[in-house]
């Protein structure tokens, strides 16, 4: 089973600052990695797929990079609506399904 | 507009059963792989099961194999999850989610329902 480890668990930043979130896989997932945003009481929203492709309607301040085992989600300048929990997900060993990281909470400092 | 609406959650005793439903609209349901993803209270996301467009392939996370069954009715644009022998650790919000790609499979999820809460407790 491929395990995804996200760091840090919590990131405390101010609006306008740059956020850098990490996701590390226990073995190579090539570029088969996605990022989701989840706000309290809401379903997750797909942000990035295949490591670096923005999903439909996602603002350009969100970018993804990486391949193999190390991936990064960058939010170039935090907007108030960006404070949320972010999950990475891999689909490298599909089927059966993908696995998620444990999440990184981006909170207001 | 794509919509996924789950129903069927509730309180059930350990060992009991529950059937979740997901009503889909706004897209050609029969063209997409569909999945169930769950989230225990205060915890992260866990993929549970998925099903191919025609129902011919189904996959499950190990922890639910033999207890949960995913199915779909393309004529009714509906996805189901039959959950038997429920355990306390199955307590979670269950989301219905659509695969990102039609016809093929991306195994990423671009649309999600609002979720339905399943609580397993005596």
PDB file of C-alpha atoms in Angstrom:
ATOM      1  CA  UNK A   1       0.000   0.000   0.000  1.00  0.00           C
ATOM      2  CA  UNK A   2       1.269   3.449  -0.901  1.00  0.00           C
ATOM      3  CA  UNK A   3       1.262   5.819   2.063  1.00  0.00           C
ATOM      4  CA  UNK A   4       1.122   9.586   1.578  1.00  0.00           C
ATOM      5  CA  UNK A   5       2.590  11.775   4.317  1.00  0.00           C
ATOM      6  CA  UNK A   6       1.688  15.447   4.350  1.00  0.00           C
ATOM      7  CA  UNK A   7       3.635  18.172   6.122  1.00  0.00           C
ATOM      8  CA  UNK A   8       3.284  20.262   8.080  1.00  0.00           C
ATOM      9  CA  UNK A   9       0.125  19.185   9.892  1.00  0.00           C
ATOM     10  CA  UNK A  10      -0.781  22.831  10.424  1.00  0.00           C
ATOM     11  CA  UNK A  11       0.451  25.945   8.657  1.00  0.00           C
ATOM     12  CA  UNK A  12      -0.219  29.317  10.296  1.00  0.00           C
ATOM     13  CA  UNK A  13      -0.017  32.179   7.840  1.00  0.00           C
ATOM     14  CA  UNK A  14      -1.496  35.603   7.163  1.00  0.00           C
ATOM     15  CA  UNK A  15      -3.517  36.643   4.108  1.00  0.00           C
ATOM     16  CA  UNK A  16      -1.202  37.644   1.280  1.00  0.00           C
ATOM     17  CA  UNK A  17       1.546  35.236   2.345  1.00  0.00           C
ATOM     18  CA  UNK A  18       2.779  32.300   0.304  1.00  0.00           C
ATOM     19  CA  UNK A  19       1.802  28.789   1.403  1.00  0.00           C
ATOM     20  CA  UNK A  20       3.913  25.744   0.604  1.00  0.00           C
ATOM     21  CA  UNK A  21       2.430  22.324   1.406  1.00  0.00           C
ATOM     22  CA  UNK A  22       4.287  19.044   1.030  1.00  0.00           C
ATOM     23  CA  UNK A  23       3.133  15.528   0.206  1.00  0.00           C
ATOM     24  CA  UNK A  24       5.578  12.615   0.241  1.00  0.00           C
ATOM     25  CA  UNK A  25       4.766   9.134  -1.090  1.00  0.00           C
ATOM     26  CA  UNK A  26       6.210   5.921   0.354  1.00  0.00           C
ATOM     27  CA  UNK A  27       7.056   4.819  -3.183  1.00  0.00           C
ATOM     28  CA  UNK A  28       6.960   6.449  -6.578  1.00  0.00           C
ATOM     29  CA  UNK A  29       3.525   7.484  -7.853  1.00  0.00           C
ATOM     30  CA  UNK A  30       4.945   9.024 -11.040  1.00  0.00           C
ATOM     31  CA  UNK A  31       2.814  12.144 -11.601  1.00  0.00           C
ATOM     32  CA  UNK A  32      -0.443  10.525 -10.500  1.00  0.00           C
ATOM     33  CA  UNK A  33      -1.182  12.888  -7.668  1.00  0.00           C
ATOM     34  CA  UNK A  34      -4.029  15.280  -6.947  1.00  0.00           C
ATOM     35  CA  UNK A  35      -4.704  17.993  -4.388  1.00  0.00           C
ATOM     36  CA  UNK A  36      -8.070  18.819  -2.809  1.00  0.00           C
ATOM     37  CA  UNK A  37      -9.293  21.654  -0.618  1.00  0.00           C
ATOM     38  CA  UNK A  38     -11.904  21.080   2.072  1.00  0.00           C
ATOM     39  CA  UNK A  39     -13.632  23.728   4.147  1.00  0.00           C
ATOM     40  CA  UNK A  40     -15.569  22.919   7.343  1.00  0.00           C
ATOM     41  CA  UNK A  41     -18.903  21.278   6.622  1.00  0.00           C
ATOM     42  CA  UNK A  42     -18.212  21.059   2.899  1.00  0.00           C
ATOM     43  CA  UNK A  43     -17.195  18.365   0.472  1.00  0.00           C
ATOM     44  CA  UNK A  44     -13.638  18.381  -0.906  1.00  0.00           C
ATOM     45  CA  UNK A  45     -12.893  20.327  -4.077  1.00  0.00           C
ATOM     46  CA  UNK A  46     -10.411  19.147  -6.697  1.00  0.00           C
ATOM     47  CA  UNK A  47      -7.634  21.726  -7.178  1.00  0.00           C
ATOM     48  CA  UNK A  48      -4.777  20.007  -8.986  1.00  0.00           C
ATOM     49  CA  UNK A  49      -4.534  16.702 -10.859  1.00  0.00           C
ATOM     50  CA  UNK A  50      -1.607  14.807 -12.369  1.00  0.00           C
ATOM     51  CA  UNK A  51       0.683  16.791 -10.050  1.00  0.00           C
ATOM     52  CA  UNK A  52       0.576  20.102 -11.863  1.00  0.00           C
ATOM     53  CA  UNK A  53      -2.654  20.582 -13.813  1.00  0.00           C
ATOM     54  CA  UNK A  54      -5.225  22.965 -12.388  1.00  0.00           C
ATOM     55  CA  UNK A  55      -8.776  21.666 -12.381  1.00  0.00           C
ATOM     56  CA  UNK A  56     -11.543  23.607 -14.068  1.00  0.00           C
ATOM     57  CA  UNK A  57     -12.208  26.971 -12.460  1.00  0.00           C
ATOM     58  CA  UNK A  58      -9.262  26.885 -10.050  1.00  0.00           C
ATOM     59  CA  UNK A  59      -7.479  30.229  -9.662  1.00  0.00           C
ATOM     60  CA  UNK A  60      -3.935  30.615 -10.948  1.00  0.00           C
ATOM     61  CA  UNK A  61      -2.586  31.285  -7.437  1.00  0.00           C
ATOM     62  CA  UNK A  62      -2.802  27.518  -6.867  1.00  0.00           C
ATOM     63  CA  UNK A  63       0.017  25.518  -8.429  1.00  0.00           C
ATOM     64  CA  UNK A  64       1.355  22.019  -8.046  1.00  0.00           C
ATOM     65  CA  UNK A  65       4.731  20.510  -8.725  1.00  0.00           C
ATOM     66  CA  UNK A  66       6.729  17.352  -8.225  1.00  0.00           C
ATOM     67  CA  UNK A  67       6.974  13.785  -9.437  1.00  0.00           C
ATOM     68  CA  UNK A  68       8.003  10.422  -8.097  1.00  0.00           C
ATOM     69  CA  UNK A  69       7.745  10.683  -4.311  1.00  0.00           C
ATOM     70  CA  UNK A  70       7.857  14.411  -3.510  1.00  0.00           C
ATOM     71  CA  UNK A  71       5.116  16.876  -4.331  1.00  0.00           C
ATOM     72  CA  UNK A  72       4.284  20.459  -3.446  1.00  0.00           C
ATOM     73  CA  UNK A  73       1.138  22.541  -3.504  1.00  0.00           C
ATOM     74  CA  UNK A  74       1.845  26.267  -3.561  1.00  0.00           C
ATOM     75  CA  UNK A  75      -0.647  29.040  -2.948  1.00  0.00           C
ATOM     76  CA  UNK A  76       1.158  32.146  -4.150  1.00  0.00           C
ATOM     77  CA  UNK A  77      -0.763  34.713  -2.109  1.00  0.00           C
ATOM     78  CA  UNK A  78      -3.335  33.534   0.413  1.00  0.00           C
ATOM     79  CA  UNK A  79      -6.849  34.864   0.074  1.00  0.00           C
ATOM     80  CA  UNK A  80      -9.244  34.739   3.067  1.00  0.00           C
ATOM     81  CA  UNK A  81     -11.190  31.913   1.386  1.00  0.00           C
ATOM     82  CA  UNK A  82      -8.051  29.734   1.105  1.00  0.00           C
ATOM     83  CA  UNK A  83      -7.886  28.911   4.807  1.00  0.00           C
ATOM     84  CA  UNK A  84      -8.937  25.284   4.826  1.00  0.00           C
ATOM     85  CA  UNK A  85      -7.621  21.730   4.976  1.00  0.00           C
ATOM     86  CA  UNK A  86      -5.720  20.387   1.975  1.00  0.00           C
ATOM     87  CA  UNK A  87      -5.378  16.725   1.040  1.00  0.00           C
ATOM     88  CA  UNK A  88      -3.199  14.992  -1.496  1.00  0.00           C
ATOM     89  CA  UNK A  89      -4.370  11.804  -3.224  1.00  0.00           C
ATOM     90  CA  UNK A  90      -2.517   9.302  -5.392  1.00  0.00           C
ATOM     91  CA  UNK A  91      -3.945   7.020  -8.083  1.00  0.00           C
ATOM     92  CA  UNK A  92      -0.735   5.341  -9.150  1.00  0.00           C
ATOM     93  CA  UNK A  93      -1.777   1.826  -8.151  1.00  0.00           C
ATOM     94  CA  UNK A  94      -5.312   2.048  -9.514  1.00  0.00           C
ATOM     95  CA  UNK A  95      -7.217  -0.212  -9.461  1.00  0.00           C
ATOM     96  CA  UNK A  96      -8.500  -0.563  -6.892  1.00  0.00           C
ATOM     97  CA  UNK A  97      -8.659   3.058  -5.772  1.00  0.00           C
ATOM     98  CA  UNK A  98      -6.586   5.971  -4.598  1.00  0.00           C
ATOM     99  CA  UNK A  99      -5.231   6.785  -1.169  1.00  0.00           C
ATOM    100  CA  UNK A 100      -5.236  10.146   0.567  1.00  0.00           C
ATOM    101  CA  UNK A 101      -2.766  11.902   2.788  1.00  0.00           C
ATOM    102  CA  UNK A 102      -3.789  12.874   6.309  1.00  0.00           C
ATOM    103  CA  UNK A 103      -4.210  16.547   5.426  1.00  0.00           C
ATOM    104  CA  UNK A 104      -2.599  19.922   6.123  1.00  0.00           C
ATOM    105  CA  UNK A 105      -4.630  22.631   7.802  1.00  0.00           C
ATOM    106  CA  UNK A 106      -3.876  26.165   6.645  1.00  0.00           C
ATOM    107  CA  UNK A 107      -5.022  28.500   9.397  1.00  0.00           C
ATOM    108  CA  UNK A 108      -5.011  32.240   9.882  1.00  0.00           C
ATOM    109  CA  UNK A 109      -2.092  33.460  11.935  1.00  0.00           C
TER     110      UNK A 109
ATOM    111  CA  UNK B   1     -25.199  21.744 -13.391  1.00  0.00           C
ATOM    112  CA  UNK B   2     -23.706  18.564 -11.987  1.00  0.00           C
ATOM    113  CA  UNK B   3     -25.389  17.456  -8.786  1.00  0.00           C
ATOM    114  CA  UNK B   4     -24.845  14.480  -6.525  1.00  0.00           C
ATOM    115  CA  UNK B   5     -27.258  14.035  -3.638  1.00  0.00           C
ATOM    116  CA  UNK B   6     -26.684  11.314  -1.047  1.00  0.00           C
ATOM    117  CA  UNK B   7     -29.317   9.880   1.244  1.00  0.00           C
ATOM    118  CA  UNK B   8     -29.861   6.928   3.538  1.00  0.00           C
ATOM    119  CA  UNK B   9     -27.512   7.709   6.398  1.00  0.00           C
ATOM    120  CA  UNK B  10     -28.498   7.444  10.029  1.00  0.00           C
ATOM    121  CA  UNK B  11     -27.915   5.705  13.331  1.00  0.00           C
ATOM    122  CA  UNK B  12     -27.500   1.944  13.257  1.00  0.00           C
ATOM    123  CA  UNK B  13     -26.399  -0.607  15.825  1.00  0.00           C
ATOM    124  CA  UNK B  14     -23.169  -2.575  15.440  1.00  0.00           C
ATOM    125  CA  UNK B  15     -23.797  -5.553  13.188  1.00  0.00           C
ATOM    126  CA  UNK B  16     -26.648  -3.783  11.437  1.00  0.00           C
ATOM    127  CA  UNK B  17     -27.158  -2.786   7.816  1.00  0.00           C
ATOM    128  CA  UNK B  18     -27.768   0.390   5.897  1.00  0.00           C
ATOM    129  CA  UNK B  19     -28.177   1.276   2.228  1.00  0.00           C
ATOM    130  CA  UNK B  20     -26.891   4.577   0.942  1.00  0.00           C
ATOM    131  CA  UNK B  21     -28.116   6.144  -2.284  1.00  0.00           C
ATOM    132  CA  UNK B  22     -26.703   8.872  -4.488  1.00  0.00           C
ATOM    133  CA  UNK B  23     -28.907  10.595  -7.052  1.00  0.00           C
ATOM    134  CA  UNK B  24     -26.959  12.096  -9.947  1.00  0.00           C
ATOM    135  CA  UNK B  25     -28.053  14.796 -12.360  1.00  0.00           C
ATOM    136  CA  UNK B  26     -26.612  17.285 -14.808  1.00  0.00           C
ATOM    137  CA  UNK B  27     -24.315  14.845 -16.625  1.00  0.00           C
ATOM    138  CA  UNK B  28     -24.374  11.522 -18.467  1.00  0.00           C
ATOM    139  CA  UNK B  29     -24.184   9.260 -15.437  1.00  0.00           C
ATOM    140  CA  UNK B  30     -23.599   6.104 -17.463  1.00  0.00           C
ATOM    141  CA  UNK B  31     -20.327   7.526 -18.855  1.00  0.00           C
ATOM    142  CA  UNK B  32     -18.458   7.811 -15.552  1.00  0.00           C
ATOM    143  CA  UNK B  33     -16.805   5.636 -12.959  1.00  0.00           C
ATOM    144  CA  UNK B  34     -18.313   6.492  -9.583  1.00  0.00           C
ATOM    145  CA  UNK B  35     -16.935   6.141  -6.067  1.00  0.00           C
ATOM    146  CA  UNK B  36     -17.825   6.310  -2.411  1.00  0.00           C
ATOM    147  CA  UNK B  37     -15.375   8.164  -0.175  1.00  0.00           C
ATOM    148  CA  UNK B  38     -15.796   8.455   3.592  1.00  0.00           C
ATOM    149  CA  UNK B  39     -14.559  10.726   6.344  1.00  0.00           C
ATOM    150  CA  UNK B  40     -14.680   9.762  10.009  1.00  0.00           C
ATOM    151  CA  UNK B  41     -15.480  12.642  12.390  1.00  0.00           C
ATOM    152  CA  UNK B  42     -12.497  14.985  12.594  1.00  0.00           C
ATOM    153  CA  UNK B  43     -10.411  12.687  10.392  1.00  0.00           C
ATOM    154  CA  UNK B  44      -9.140  12.530   6.825  1.00  0.00           C
ATOM    155  CA  UNK B  45     -10.577  11.100   3.634  1.00  0.00           C
ATOM    156  CA  UNK B  46     -10.702   7.411   2.770  1.00  0.00           C
ATOM    157  CA  UNK B  47     -11.715   5.956  -0.585  1.00  0.00           C
ATOM    158  CA  UNK B  48     -14.183   3.114   0.034  1.00  0.00           C
ATOM    159  CA  UNK B  49     -15.347   1.641  -3.275  1.00  0.00           C
ATOM    160  CA  UNK B  50     -15.764   2.355  -6.952  1.00  0.00           C
ATOM    161  CA  UNK B  51     -17.699   0.976  -9.892  1.00  0.00           C
ATOM    162  CA  UNK B  52     -17.229   1.045 -13.637  1.00  0.00           C
ATOM    163  CA  UNK B  53     -19.683   2.699 -15.988  1.00  0.00           C
ATOM    164  CA  UNK B  54     -21.566  -0.530 -16.774  1.00  0.00           C
ATOM    165  CA  UNK B  55     -21.121  -2.071 -13.324  1.00  0.00           C
ATOM    166  CA  UNK B  56     -18.833  -4.811 -14.638  1.00  0.00           C
ATOM    167  CA  UNK B  57     -15.908  -3.865 -12.379  1.00  0.00           C
ATOM    168  CA  UNK B  58     -16.059  -3.029  -8.699  1.00  0.00           C
ATOM    169  CA  UNK B  59     -13.282  -2.438  -6.201  1.00  0.00           C
ATOM    170  CA  UNK B  60     -13.186  -1.994  -2.438  1.00  0.00           C
ATOM    171  CA  UNK B  61     -10.809  -0.889   0.267  1.00  0.00           C
ATOM    172  CA  UNK B  62      -9.674  -3.949   2.254  1.00  0.00           C
ATOM    173  CA  UNK B  63     -11.477  -2.898   5.433  1.00  0.00           C
ATOM    174  CA  UNK B  64     -14.939  -3.193   3.830  1.00  0.00           C
ATOM    175  CA  UNK B  65     -14.459  -6.182   1.512  1.00  0.00           C
ATOM    176  CA  UNK B  66     -17.126  -8.796   2.083  1.00  0.00           C
ATOM    177  CA  UNK B  67     -19.310  -6.345   4.040  1.00  0.00           C
ATOM    178  CA  UNK B  68     -20.075  -3.505   1.600  1.00  0.00           C
ATOM    179  CA  UNK B  69     -21.449  -3.754  -1.936  1.00  0.00           C
ATOM    180  CA  UNK B  70     -21.415  -0.933  -4.457  1.00  0.00           C
ATOM    181  CA  UNK B  71     -23.940  -0.921  -7.282  1.00  0.00           C
ATOM    182  CA  UNK B  72     -25.526   1.452  -9.757  1.00  0.00           C
ATOM    183  CA  UNK B  73     -28.692   1.830 -11.835  1.00  0.00           C
ATOM    184  CA  UNK B  74     -27.917   3.847 -14.937  1.00  0.00           C
ATOM    185  CA  UNK B  75     -31.591   4.038 -15.890  1.00  0.00           C
ATOM    186  CA  UNK B  76     -32.252   5.827 -12.613  1.00  0.00           C
ATOM    187  CA  UNK B  77     -28.972   7.790 -12.553  1.00  0.00           C
ATOM    188  CA  UNK B  78     -28.287   6.378  -9.127  1.00  0.00           C
ATOM    189  CA  UNK B  79     -25.380   4.949  -7.173  1.00  0.00           C
ATOM    190  CA  UNK B  80     -25.768   2.738  -4.103  1.00  0.00           C
ATOM    191  CA  UNK B  81     -23.734   1.386  -1.216  1.00  0.00           C
ATOM    192  CA  UNK B  82     -25.137  -1.561   0.699  1.00  0.00           C
ATOM    193  CA  UNK B  83     -23.391  -1.739   4.068  1.00  0.00           C
ATOM    194  CA  UNK B  84     -23.725  -4.890   6.185  1.00  0.00           C
ATOM    195  CA  UNK B  85     -22.120  -6.035   9.429  1.00  0.00           C
ATOM    196  CA  UNK B  86     -21.454  -2.436  10.349  1.00  0.00           C
ATOM    197  CA  UNK B  87     -18.814  -1.611  12.927  1.00  0.00           C
ATOM    198  CA  UNK B  88     -18.132   1.434  15.073  1.00  0.00           C
ATOM    199  CA  UNK B  89     -15.156   2.254  12.863  1.00  0.00           C
ATOM    200  CA  UNK B  90     -17.488   2.645   9.869  1.00  0.00           C
ATOM    201  CA  UNK B  91     -18.905   5.786  11.477  1.00  0.00           C
ATOM    202  CA  UNK B  92     -18.283   8.569   8.974  1.00  0.00           C
ATOM    203  CA  UNK B  93     -19.719  10.975   6.479  1.00  0.00           C
ATOM    204  CA  UNK B  94     -20.054   9.075   3.210  1.00  0.00           C
ATOM    205  CA  UNK B  95     -19.575  11.036  -0.001  1.00  0.00           C
ATOM    206  CA  UNK B  96     -20.575  10.022  -3.488  1.00  0.00           C
ATOM    207  CA  UNK B  97     -17.946  11.236  -5.980  1.00  0.00           C
ATOM    208  CA  UNK B  98     -17.630  11.331  -9.745  1.00  0.00           C
ATOM    209  CA  UNK B  99     -14.501  10.384 -11.626  1.00  0.00           C
ATOM    210  CA  UNK B 100     -12.925  13.288 -13.442  1.00  0.00           C
ATOM    211  CA  UNK B 101     -12.992  11.652 -16.878  1.00  0.00           C
ATOM    212  CA  UNK B 102     -15.842  10.290 -18.939  1.00  0.00           C
ATOM    213  CA  UNK B 103     -15.442   6.936 -20.706  1.00  0.00           C
ATOM    214  CA  UNK B 104     -11.864   6.454 -19.476  1.00  0.00           C
ATOM    215  CA  UNK B 105     -10.811   6.615 -15.823  1.00  0.00           C
ATOM    216  CA  UNK B 106      -8.805   9.261 -14.059  1.00  0.00           C
ATOM    217  CA  UNK B 107      -9.368   8.055 -10.483  1.00  0.00           C
ATOM    218  CA  UNK B 108      -9.522  11.657  -9.334  1.00  0.00           C
ATOM    219  CA  UNK B 109     -12.836  13.091  -8.141  1.00  0.00           C
ATOM    220  CA  UNK B 110     -14.133  16.306  -9.653  1.00  0.00           C
ATOM    221  CA  UNK B 111     -17.653  16.401  -8.238  1.00  0.00           C
ATOM    222  CA  UNK B 112     -18.788  15.375  -4.770  1.00  0.00           C
ATOM    223  CA  UNK B 113     -22.109  15.205  -3.014  1.00  0.00           C
ATOM    224  CA  UNK B 114     -22.747  16.916   0.296  1.00  0.00           C
ATOM    225  CA  UNK B 115     -22.344  13.657   2.192  1.00  0.00           C
ATOM    226  CA  UNK B 116     -24.553  11.570   4.438  1.00  0.00           C
ATOM    227  CA  UNK B 117     -23.635  10.709   8.022  1.00  0.00           C
ATOM    228  CA  UNK B 118     -23.570   7.091   9.144  1.00  0.00           C
ATOM    229  CA  UNK B 119     -23.274   6.516  12.880  1.00  0.00           C
ATOM    230  CA  UNK B 120     -22.698   3.000  14.174  1.00  0.00           C
ATOM    231  CA  UNK B 121     -23.397   2.867  17.877  1.00  0.00           C
ATOM    232  CA  UNK B 122     -25.411   0.955  20.446  1.00  0.00           C
TER     233      UNK B 122
END
